[in-house]
CSV table of C-alpha atoms in Angstrom, one decimal:
chain,number,residue,atom,x,y,z
A,1,UNK,CA,-58.7,-17.4,97.6
A,2,UNK,CA,-56.6,-15.9,100.5
A,3,UNK,CA,-58.0,-14.9,103.8
A,4,UNK,CA,-57.7,-11.2,102.9
A,5,UNK,CA,-59.4,-11.7,99.5
A,6,UNK,CA,-62.2,-13.6,101.2
A,7,UNK,CA,-62.6,-10.8,103.8
A,8,UNK,CA,-62.7,-8.2,101.1
A,9,UNK,CA,-65.3,-10.2,99.2
A,10,UNK,CA,-67.4,-10.6,102.4
A,11,UNK,CA,-67.3,-6.8,103.0
A,12,UNK,CA,-68.0,-5.8,99.4
A,13,UNK,CA,-70.7,-8.5,98.8
A,14,UNK,CA,-72.0,-8.5,102.4
A,15,UNK,CA,-75.6,-8.5,101.1
A,16,UNK,CA,-75.1,-11.7,99.2
A,17,UNK,CA,-73.3,-13.4,102.2
A,18,UNK,CA,-75.9,-12.2,104.6
A,19,UNK,CA,-78.6,-13.9,102.5
A,20,UNK,CA,-76.5,-17.1,102.5
A,21,UNK,CA,-76.2,-16.9,106.3
A,22,UNK,CA,-80.0,-16.4,106.7
A,23,UNK,CA,-80.8,-19.3,104.4
A,24,UNK,CA,-78.3,-21.6,106.2
A,25,UNK,CA,-78.9,-20.7,109.8
A,26,UNK,CA,-82.3,-19.1,110.1
A,27,UNK,CA,-82.9,-17.6,113.5
A,28,UNK,CA,-79.3,-18.5,114.5
A,29,UNK,CA,-78.2,-15.8,112.2
A,30,UNK,CA,-78.7,-13.4,115.0
A,31,UNK,CA,-76.0,-15.2,117.0
A,32,UNK,CA,-73.6,-15.0,114.1
A,33,UNK,CA,-74.2,-11.2,113.7
A,34,UNK,CA,-73.7,-10.8,117.5
A,35,UNK,CA,-70.3,-12.7,117.2
A,36,UNK,CA,-69.1,-10.6,114.3
A,37,UNK,CA,-69.8,-7.3,116.0
A,38,UNK,CA,-68.5,-8.6,119.4
A,39,UNK,CA,-65.2,-9.8,117.9
A,40,UNK,CA,-64.6,-6.6,115.9
A,41,UNK,CA,-65.2,-4.4,118.9
A,42,UNK,CA,-64.0,-6.7,121.6
A,43,UNK,CA,-60.7,-8.3,120.3
A,44,UNK,CA,-58.1,-5.8,119.4
A,45,UNK,CA,-56.5,-8.1,116.8
A,46,UNK,CA,-59.6,-8.1,114.6
A,47,UNK,CA,-60.1,-4.5,113.6
A,48,UNK,CA,-60.7,-5.4,109.9
A,49,UNK,CA,-64.1,-7.1,110.3
A,50,UNK,CA,-67.1,-5.3,108.8
A,51,UNK,CA,-69.0,-3.1,111.2
A,52,UNK,CA,-70.8,-0.2,109.6
A,53,UNK,CA,-71.6,-2.1,106.5
A,54,UNK,CA,-72.8,-5.1,108.4
A,55,UNK,CA,-75.2,-2.9,110.4
A,56,UNK,CA,-76.5,-1.2,107.3
A,57,UNK,CA,-77.0,-4.3,105.3
A,58,UNK,CA,-78.7,-6.1,108.2
A,59,UNK,CA,-81.1,-3.1,108.5
A,60,UNK,CA,-81.9,-3.4,104.8
A,61,UNK,CA,-82.7,-7.1,105.3
A,62,UNK,CA,-84.9,-6.3,108.3
A,63,UNK,CA,-86.9,-4.0,106.0
A,64,UNK,CA,-87.5,-7.1,103.7
A,65,UNK,CA,-88.6,-9.2,106.7
A,66,UNK,CA,-85.5,-11.4,107.0
A,67,UNK,CA,-84.8,-9.9,110.5
A,68,UNK,CA,-86.9,-8.1,113.1
A,69,UNK,CA,-85.5,-4.6,113.4
A,70,UNK,CA,-86.0,-4.5,117.2
A,71,UNK,CA,-84.1,-7.8,117.6
A,72,UNK,CA,-81.3,-6.5,115.5
A,73,UNK,CA,-81.0,-3.3,117.5
A,74,UNK,CA,-80.8,-5.3,120.7
A,75,UNK,CA,-78.3,-7.8,119.4
A,76,UNK,CA,-76.0,-5.2,117.9
A,77,UNK,CA,-76.2,-2.9,120.9
A,78,UNK,CA,-75.4,-5.7,123.3
A,79,UNK,CA,-72.5,-7.0,121.2
A,80,UNK,CA,-71.1,-3.5,120.9
A,81,UNK,CA,-71.3,-2.6,124.6
A,82,UNK,CA,-70.0,-6.0,125.7
A,83,UNK,CA,-67.3,-6.0,123.1
A,84,UNK,CA,-65.9,-2.6,124.1
A,85,UNK,CA,-66.1,-3.6,127.7
A,86,UNK,CA,-64.1,-6.7,127.2
A,87,UNK,CA,-61.6,-4.8,125.1
A,88,UNK,CA,-61.2,-2.2,127.8
A,89,UNK,CA,-60.4,-4.9,130.4
A,90,UNK,CA,-58.0,-6.6,128.0
A,91,UNK,CA,-56.2,-3.2,127.6
A,92,UNK,CA,-56.2,-2.7,131.4
A,93,UNK,CA,-54.7,-6.1,131.9
A,94,UNK,CA,-52.0,-6.3,129.3
A,95,UNK,CA,-51.7,-2.7,128.0
A,96,UNK,CA,-48.8,-1.8,130.2
A,97,UNK,CA,-46.9,-5.1,129.6
A,98,UNK,CA,-46.9,-5.3,125.8
A,99,UNK,CA,-43.6,-6.8,124.5
A,100,UNK,CA,-41.5,-4.1,122.7
A,101,UNK,CA,-41.3,-6.3,119.6
A,102,UNK,CA,-45.0,-6.9,119.3
A,103,UNK,CA,-47.3,-5.1,116.8
A,104,UNK,CA,-49.3,-3.5,119.6
A,105,UNK,CA,-46.2,-1.8,121.0
A,106,UNK,CA,-46.1,0.3,117.8
A,107,UNK,CA,-49.7,1.4,118.5
A,108,UNK,CA,-49.4,1.9,122.2
A,109,UNK,CA,-45.9,3.1,123.1
A,110,UNK,CA,-45.2,2.7,126.8
A,111,UNK,CA,-43.5,6.1,127.1
A,112,UNK,CA,-46.7,7.7,125.9
A,113,UNK,CA,-49.0,5.8,128.2
A,114,UNK,CA,-49.2,8.6,130.8
A,115,UNK,CA,-50.1,11.1,128.0
A,116,UNK,CA,-52.8,8.7,126.8
A,117,UNK,CA,-54.1,8.4,130.4
A,118,UNK,CA,-54.4,12.2,130.8
A,119,UNK,CA,-56.0,12.5,127.3
A,120,UNK,CA,-58.7,9.9,128.0
A,121,UNK,CA,-59.5,11.3,131.4
A,122,UNK,CA,-60.0,14.7,129.8
A,123,UNK,CA,-61.5,13.8,126.4
A,124,UNK,CA,-62.2,10.1,126.7
A,125,UNK,CA,-66.0,10.4,126.4
A,126,UNK,CA,-65.8,12.2,123.1
A,127,UNK,CA,-63.1,9.8,121.9
A,128,UNK,CA,-65.1,6.6,122.7
A,129,UNK,CA,-68.2,7.9,121.0
A,130,UNK,CA,-66.6,9.2,117.8
A,131,UNK,CA,-64.4,6.1,117.5
A,132,UNK,CA,-67.6,4.0,117.1
A,133,UNK,CA,-68.0,5.4,113.6
A,134,UNK,CA,-64.3,4.9,112.6
A,135,UNK,CA,-63.2,1.4,111.4
A,136,UNK,CA,-60.0,0.2,113.0
A,137,UNK,CA,-60.0,3.1,115.5
A,138,UNK,CA,-63.3,1.7,116.8
A,139,UNK,CA,-61.3,-1.5,117.9
A,140,UNK,CA,-58.3,0.2,119.3
A,141,UNK,CA,-60.0,3.0,121.3
A,142,UNK,CA,-61.4,0.9,124.2
A,143,UNK,CA,-58.1,-1.0,124.4
A,144,UNK,CA,-56.2,2.2,124.8
A,145,UNK,CA,-58.7,3.5,127.3
A,146,UNK,CA,-58.2,0.4,129.4
A,147,UNK,CA,-54.4,0.5,129.0
A,148,UNK,CA,-54.3,4.2,130.1
A,149,UNK,CA,-56.5,3.4,133.1
A,150,UNK,CA,-59.4,5.6,132.1
A,151,UNK,CA,-62.0,5.8,134.8
A,152,UNK,CA,-64.3,2.8,134.2
A,153,UNK,CA,-67.6,4.5,135.1
A,154,UNK,CA,-66.7,7.3,132.8
A,155,UNK,CA,-65.8,4.8,130.1
A,156,UNK,CA,-68.9,2.6,130.4
A,157,UNK,CA,-71.3,5.6,130.2
A,158,UNK,CA,-69.8,6.8,126.9
A,159,UNK,CA,-69.5,3.2,125.7
A,160,UNK,CA,-73.3,2.8,126.0
A,161,UNK,CA,-73.9,6.2,124.4
A,162,UNK,CA,-71.6,5.5,121.5
A,163,UNK,CA,-73.0,2.0,121.0
A,164,UNK,CA,-76.6,3.3,121.0
A,165,UNK,CA,-75.7,6.0,118.4
A,166,UNK,CA,-73.6,3.8,116.2
A,167,UNK,CA,-76.1,0.9,116.1
A,168,UNK,CA,-79.1,3.1,115.9
A,169,UNK,CA,-77.9,5.3,113.1
A,170,UNK,CA,-76.3,2.6,110.9
A,171,UNK,CA,-79.0,-0.1,111.3
A,172,UNK,CA,-82.0,2.2,111.0
A,173,UNK,CA,-80.4,3.9,108.0
A,174,UNK,CA,-80.2,0.5,106.3
A,175,UNK,CA,-83.8,-0.2,107.3
A,176,UNK,CA,-85.1,3.1,105.9
A,177,UNK,CA,-82.9,3.5,102.8
A,178,UNK,CA,-81.3,0.1,102.1
A,179,UNK,CA,-84.1,-1.0,99.8
A,180,UNK,CA,-84.6,2.2,97.8
A,181,UNK,CA,-84.1,1.0,94.1
A,182,UNK,CA,-81.0,3.1,93.3
A,183,UNK,CA,-79.3,2.0,96.6
A,184,UNK,CA,-80.4,-1.6,96.3
A,185,UNK,CA,-79.1,-1.8,92.7
A,186,UNK,CA,-75.8,-0.3,93.7
A,187,UNK,CA,-75.5,-1.9,97.1
A,188,UNK,CA,-71.8,-2.7,97.0
A,189,UNK,CA,-70.9,0.9,96.0
A,190,UNK,CA,-73.1,2.2,98.8
A,191,UNK,CA,-71.3,0.0,101.4
A,192,UNK,CA,-67.9,1.0,100.1
A,193,UNK,CA,-69.0,4.6,100.4
A,194,UNK,CA,-70.1,4.1,104.0
A,195,UNK,CA,-66.7,2.5,104.8
A,196,UNK,CA,-64.8,5.4,103.0
A,197,UNK,CA,-66.8,8.1,104.9
A,198,UNK,CA,-66.2,6.2,108.1
A,199,UNK,CA,-62.4,6.2,107.7
A,200,UNK,CA,-62.2,9.7,106.3
A,201,UNK,CA,-61.8,11.5,109.7
A,202,UNK,CA,-58.9,9.1,110.5
A,203,UNK,CA,-57.3,9.8,107.1
A,204,UNK,CA,-57.6,13.5,107.6
A,205,UNK,CA,-56.1,13.3,111.1
A,206,UNK,CA,-53.2,11.2,109.8
A,207,UNK,CA,-52.4,13.7,107.0
A,208,UNK,CA,-52.6,16.6,109.5
A,209,UNK,CA,-50.2,14.9,111.9
A,210,UNK,CA,-47.8,14.1,109.0
A,211,UNK,CA,-47.9,17.7,107.8
A,212,UNK,CA,-47.3,19.0,111.4
A,213,UNK,CA,-44.3,16.8,111.8
A,214,UNK,CA,-42.9,17.9,108.4
A,215,UNK,CA,-43.3,21.5,109.4
A,216,UNK,CA,-41.6,20.9,112.8
A,217,UNK,CA,-38.6,19.3,111.0
């Protein structure tokens, strides 16, 4: 099984894998959950790790007694805030010196860095909060914020607000609804639906941009 296939399997069957983690590591499972969320939000090269689905599934397990819901909220919130903070500083450090041939140069074009800086200074708070609920974009947003030199106090405030909303909504939703029979019996479908709903705004935005470019040409 390839790495990509293994990752897809982990995301789709995250409830099964979580049970395995709990059985193998016990209380240390909290550390593993912290690391997954931290890496997804803190390292720009790992945007494909599960976020929303992991929070939801963990909340469902907390309702069954496998985790303590308060501990989960604290662990996930800390990982999300620290992760975005690290990502911001990485972006601030290397964002303006990305090799032209690298993958990141296609995402963060140097000629548009000034535009990005103005955008984040004006709309950065809203961007950081909304990005929390959008896979992939969630990982790139703090990096771009750092690379564009967004004011750090401004960033950290919305970082905390966004993390609190993301962790609270996704984890508590899993805690309250994850074990309802119809959801529990169709857990994989529910998780895929959560992922789809999360990426939908990004897909709509991409289509709009492509249509706008087509009309201009």
